[in-house]
Amino acid sequence: MGREIWKGIVFFLAAIWLAGCTNAQENNHRKNSGFPPDIPQGFVVINDTKHNMEAGHFRWEIKKGFDTEIVQTDAASPGQIAERFDEIVVPPETEMGVDIEGEPQWTVYLWSENGREKQIPIHHDVLTAPSQAGHYIYEVFATWPDGEVSYTFVLKVD
């Protein structure tokens, strides 16, 4: 009977050791697999000059067989990001483009102190600054097949 107990203990310890090795290998695989990916850089392009947009919320997912791994942030809103973002000064009705690594689909929203206000029309990948002077907060919401990122930039129309 004493031998059976020792066999059980050895089996139990071996199972724990193998589980620990499996988790370490999985963590190393994550580091080497590029998941989650680095957040792609985003720019608003005005008169051939690229201006950085600041990334906020992001979400990435990867499917592994029957499992899905998801990484997501609970980041500051575009309104909160705008408080610390250097505004880009432009004349009224300036045309702007968006350049984001990986060429995602993107949508642009205007924000106010009350949150997301409205979607901005895009024509041939170009958006136009407002005709009235003021301070404007924009969110560029980019989507790829496996993820999404919210970018913010701030315009001062002068």
mmCIF file of C-alpha atoms in Angstrom:
data_model
loop_
_atom_site.group_PDB
_atom_site.id
_atom_site.type_symbol
_atom_site.label_atom_id
_atom_site.label_comp_id
_atom_site.label_asym_id
_atom_site.label_seq_id
_atom_site.Cartn_x
_atom_site.Cartn_y
_atom_site.Cartn_z
ATOM 1 C CA MET A 1 0.000 0.000 0.000
ATOM 2 C CA GLY A 2 2.862 2.388 0.782
ATOM 3 C CA ARG A 3 4.203 1.878 -2.732
ATOM 4 C CA GLU A 4 0.844 2.859 -4.270
ATOM 5 C CA ILE A 5 0.845 6.134 -2.328
ATOM 6 C CA TRP A 6 4.369 6.949 -3.549
ATOM 7 C CA LYS A 7 3.378 6.170 -7.134
ATOM 8 C CA GLY A 8 0.398 8.508 -6.736
ATOM 9 C CA ILE A 9 2.564 11.299 -5.337
ATOM 10 C CA VAL A 10 5.152 10.908 -8.122
ATOM 11 C CA PHE A 11 2.404 10.884 -10.754
ATOM 12 C CA PHE A 12 0.801 14.012 -9.225
ATOM 13 C CA LEU A 13 4.124 15.906 -9.121
ATOM 14 C CA ALA A 14 4.933 14.898 -12.706
ATOM 15 C CA ALA A 15 1.536 16.166 -13.854
ATOM 16 C CA ILE A 16 2.091 19.531 -12.129
ATOM 17 C CA TRP A 17 5.596 19.816 -13.606
ATOM 18 C CA LEU A 18 4.308 19.082 -17.121
ATOM 19 C CA ALA A 19 1.498 21.604 -16.754
ATOM 20 C CA GLY A 20 4.017 24.249 -15.696
ATOM 21 C CA CYS A 21 6.237 23.498 -18.687
ATOM 22 C CA THR A 22 3.256 23.701 -21.025
ATOM 23 C CA ASN A 23 2.295 27.155 -19.706
ATOM 24 C CA ALA A 24 5.888 28.380 -20.012
ATOM 25 C CA GLN A 25 6.040 27.122 -23.598
ATOM 26 C CA GLU A 26 2.698 28.792 -24.365
ATOM 27 C CA ASN A 27 3.911 32.108 -22.915
ATOM 28 C CA ASN A 28 7.127 31.885 -24.957
ATOM 29 C CA HIS A 29 5.032 31.085 -28.045
ATOM 30 C CA ARG A 30 2.924 34.231 -27.427
ATOM 31 C CA LYS A 31 6.055 36.364 -27.209
ATOM 32 C CA ASN A 32 7.435 34.852 -30.421
ATOM 33 C CA SER A 33 4.146 34.649 -32.350
ATOM 34 C CA GLY A 34 3.564 38.396 -32.441
ATOM 35 C CA PHE A 35 0.282 38.253 -30.563
ATOM 36 C CA PRO A 36 -0.908 40.642 -29.579
ATOM 37 C CA PRO A 37 0.674 42.703 -32.348
ATOM 38 C CA ASP A 38 2.159 46.127 -31.770
ATOM 39 C CA ILE A 39 -0.423 48.851 -32.307
ATOM 40 C CA PRO A 40 -0.067 50.056 -35.902
ATOM 41 C CA GLN A 41 0.972 53.691 -36.221
ATOM 42 C CA GLY A 42 -1.668 56.072 -37.484
ATOM 43 C CA PHE A 43 -1.275 59.451 -39.142
ATOM 44 C CA VAL A 44 -3.525 62.188 -40.430
ATOM 45 C CA VAL A 45 -1.966 63.585 -43.615
ATOM 46 C CA ILE A 46 -2.385 67.305 -44.287
ATOM 47 C CA ASN A 47 -0.627 68.976 -47.239
ATOM 48 C CA ASP A 48 1.763 66.001 -47.568
ATOM 49 C CA THR A 49 2.749 66.268 -43.878
ATOM 50 C CA LYS A 50 2.066 63.319 -41.581
ATOM 51 C CA HIS A 51 0.796 64.162 -38.101
ATOM 52 C CA ASN A 52 0.663 61.425 -35.445
ATOM 53 C CA MET A 53 -2.689 60.254 -34.197
ATOM 54 C CA GLU A 54 -2.814 58.866 -30.673
ATOM 55 C CA ALA A 55 -4.072 55.325 -30.243
ATOM 56 C CA GLY A 56 -6.641 54.703 -27.531
ATOM 57 C CA HIS A 57 -8.882 51.636 -27.229
ATOM 58 C CA PHE A 58 -7.758 48.522 -29.100
ATOM 59 C CA ARG A 59 -8.936 44.933 -29.407
ATOM 60 C CA TRP A 60 -7.195 41.973 -31.083
ATOM 61 C CA GLU A 61 -8.247 38.351 -31.327
ATOM 62 C CA ILE A 62 -6.622 35.206 -32.612
ATOM 63 C CA LYS A 63 -8.249 31.840 -33.186
ATOM 64 C CA LYS A 64 -6.369 28.688 -32.154
ATOM 65 C CA GLY A 65 -8.378 25.658 -33.131
ATOM 66 C CA PHE A 66 -11.576 25.842 -31.109
ATOM 67 C CA ASP A 67 -10.195 28.546 -28.801
ATOM 68 C CA THR A 68 -10.161 32.308 -29.294
ATOM 69 C CA GLU A 69 -7.707 34.526 -27.444
ATOM 70 C CA ILE A 70 -8.707 38.187 -27.060
ATOM 71 C CA VAL A 71 -6.641 41.135 -25.868
ATOM 72 C CA GLN A 72 -8.406 44.442 -25.322
ATOM 73 C CA THR A 73 -7.874 47.714 -23.468
ATOM 74 C CA ASP A 74 -10.136 50.022 -21.587
ATOM 75 C CA ALA A 75 -8.398 53.233 -22.663
ATOM 76 C CA ALA A 76 -9.218 56.906 -22.372
ATOM 77 C CA SER A 77 -11.952 58.207 -24.668
ATOM 78 C CA PRO A 78 -11.067 60.502 -27.588
ATOM 79 C CA GLY A 79 -12.389 63.403 -25.506
ATOM 80 C CA GLN A 80 -9.986 62.540 -22.681
ATOM 81 C CA ILE A 81 -7.081 61.978 -25.083
ATOM 82 C CA ALA A 82 -7.780 65.375 -26.694
ATOM 83 C CA GLU A 83 -7.096 67.121 -23.376
ATOM 84 C CA ARG A 84 -3.392 66.268 -23.681
ATOM 85 C CA PHE A 85 -3.070 66.196 -27.486
ATOM 86 C CA ASP A 86 -1.348 69.021 -29.403
ATOM 87 C CA GLU A 87 -3.901 70.374 -31.839
ATOM 88 C CA ILE A 88 -3.124 70.674 -35.541
ATOM 89 C CA VAL A 89 -3.853 74.163 -36.868
ATOM 90 C CA VAL A 90 -5.450 74.244 -40.329
ATOM 91 C CA PRO A 91 -7.370 76.730 -42.459
ATOM 92 C CA PRO A 92 -11.095 76.102 -43.049
ATOM 93 C CA GLU A 93 -12.051 73.279 -45.437
ATOM 94 C CA THR A 94 -8.556 71.761 -45.517
ATOM 95 C CA GLU A 95 -8.502 68.303 -47.128
ATOM 96 C CA MET A 96 -6.965 65.516 -45.050
ATOM 97 C CA GLY A 97 -6.089 61.880 -45.543
ATOM 98 C CA VAL A 98 -5.505 59.018 -43.129
ATOM 99 C CA ASP A 99 -2.487 56.710 -43.250
ATOM 100 C CA ILE A 100 -2.501 53.658 -40.964
ATOM 101 C CA GLU A 101 -0.144 50.684 -41.166
ATOM 102 C CA GLY A 102 -1.769 47.546 -42.530
ATOM 103 C CA GLU A 103 -4.345 49.462 -44.590
ATOM 104 C CA PRO A 104 -7.414 48.823 -42.428
ATOM 105 C CA GLN A 105 -10.965 49.895 -43.124
ATOM 106 C CA TRP A 106 -11.613 53.129 -41.245
ATOM 107 C CA THR A 107 -14.425 55.436 -40.228
ATOM 108 C CA VAL A 108 -14.120 58.967 -38.839
ATOM 109 C CA TYR A 109 -16.272 60.447 -36.076
ATOM 110 C CA LEU A 110 -16.522 63.962 -34.677
ATOM 111 C CA TRP A 111 -16.534 64.153 -30.876
ATOM 112 C CA SER A 112 -17.879 66.794 -28.510
ATOM 113 C CA GLU A 113 -17.930 67.095 -24.733
ATOM 114 C CA ASN A 114 -21.000 64.808 -24.839
ATOM 115 C CA GLY A 115 -19.184 61.972 -26.619
ATOM 116 C CA ARG A 116 -19.313 60.686 -30.179
ATOM 117 C CA GLU A 117 -21.377 63.220 -32.094
ATOM 118 C CA LYS A 118 -21.550 62.144 -35.738
ATOM 119 C CA GLN A 119 -19.845 60.208 -38.496
ATOM 120 C CA ILE A 120 -17.820 62.359 -40.895
ATOM 121 C CA PRO A 121 -18.323 61.794 -44.634
ATOM 122 C CA ILE A 122 -15.299 60.474 -46.498
ATOM 123 C CA HIS A 123 -14.933 60.936 -50.261
ATOM 124 C CA HIS A 124 -12.153 58.996 -52.040
ATOM 125 C CA ASP A 125 -10.316 58.516 -48.712
ATOM 126 C CA VAL A 126 -10.330 62.284 -48.064
ATOM 127 C CA LEU A 127 -12.090 64.160 -45.286
ATOM 128 C CA THR A 128 -12.497 67.923 -45.114
ATOM 129 C CA ALA A 129 -11.996 70.211 -42.114
ATOM 130 C CA PRO A 130 -15.014 72.285 -41.081
ATOM 131 C CA SER A 131 -15.594 75.697 -42.633
ATOM 132 C CA GLN A 132 -16.105 77.370 -39.246
ATOM 133 C CA ALA A 133 -13.271 78.259 -36.887
ATOM 134 C CA GLY A 134 -13.093 76.145 -33.769
ATOM 135 C CA HIS A 135 -11.598 73.225 -31.894
ATOM 136 C CA TYR A 136 -12.542 69.769 -33.273
ATOM 137 C CA ILE A 137 -11.863 66.294 -31.869
ATOM 138 C CA TYR A 138 -11.767 63.424 -34.367
ATOM 139 C CA GLU A 139 -11.772 59.684 -33.794
ATOM 140 C CA VAL A 140 -10.528 57.429 -36.573
ATOM 141 C CA PHE A 141 -11.865 53.930 -35.895
ATOM 142 C CA ALA A 142 -9.745 51.405 -37.822
ATOM 143 C CA THR A 143 -10.636 47.726 -38.293
ATOM 144 C CA TRP A 144 -8.583 44.798 -39.536
ATOM 145 C CA PRO A 145 -9.775 41.178 -39.863
ATOM 146 C CA ASP A 146 -8.370 40.361 -36.387
ATOM 147 C CA GLY A 147 -8.626 43.650 -34.550
ATOM 148 C CA GLU A 148 -9.558 47.275 -34.147
ATOM 149 C CA VAL A 149 -7.933 50.472 -32.886
ATOM 150 C CA SER A 150 -9.385 53.882 -32.046
ATOM 151 C CA TYR A 151 -7.110 56.816 -32.953
ATOM 152 C CA THR A 152 -7.579 60.459 -31.964
ATOM 153 C CA PHE A 153 -6.418 63.748 -33.435
ATOM 154 C CA VAL A 154 -7.434 67.331 -32.718
ATOM 155 C CA LEU A 155 -7.856 70.166 -35.223
ATOM 156 C CA LYS A 156 -7.932 73.861 -34.607
ATOM 157 C CA VAL A 157 -9.581 75.499 -37.603
ATOM 158 C CA ASP A 158 -8.324 79.066 -37.738
#
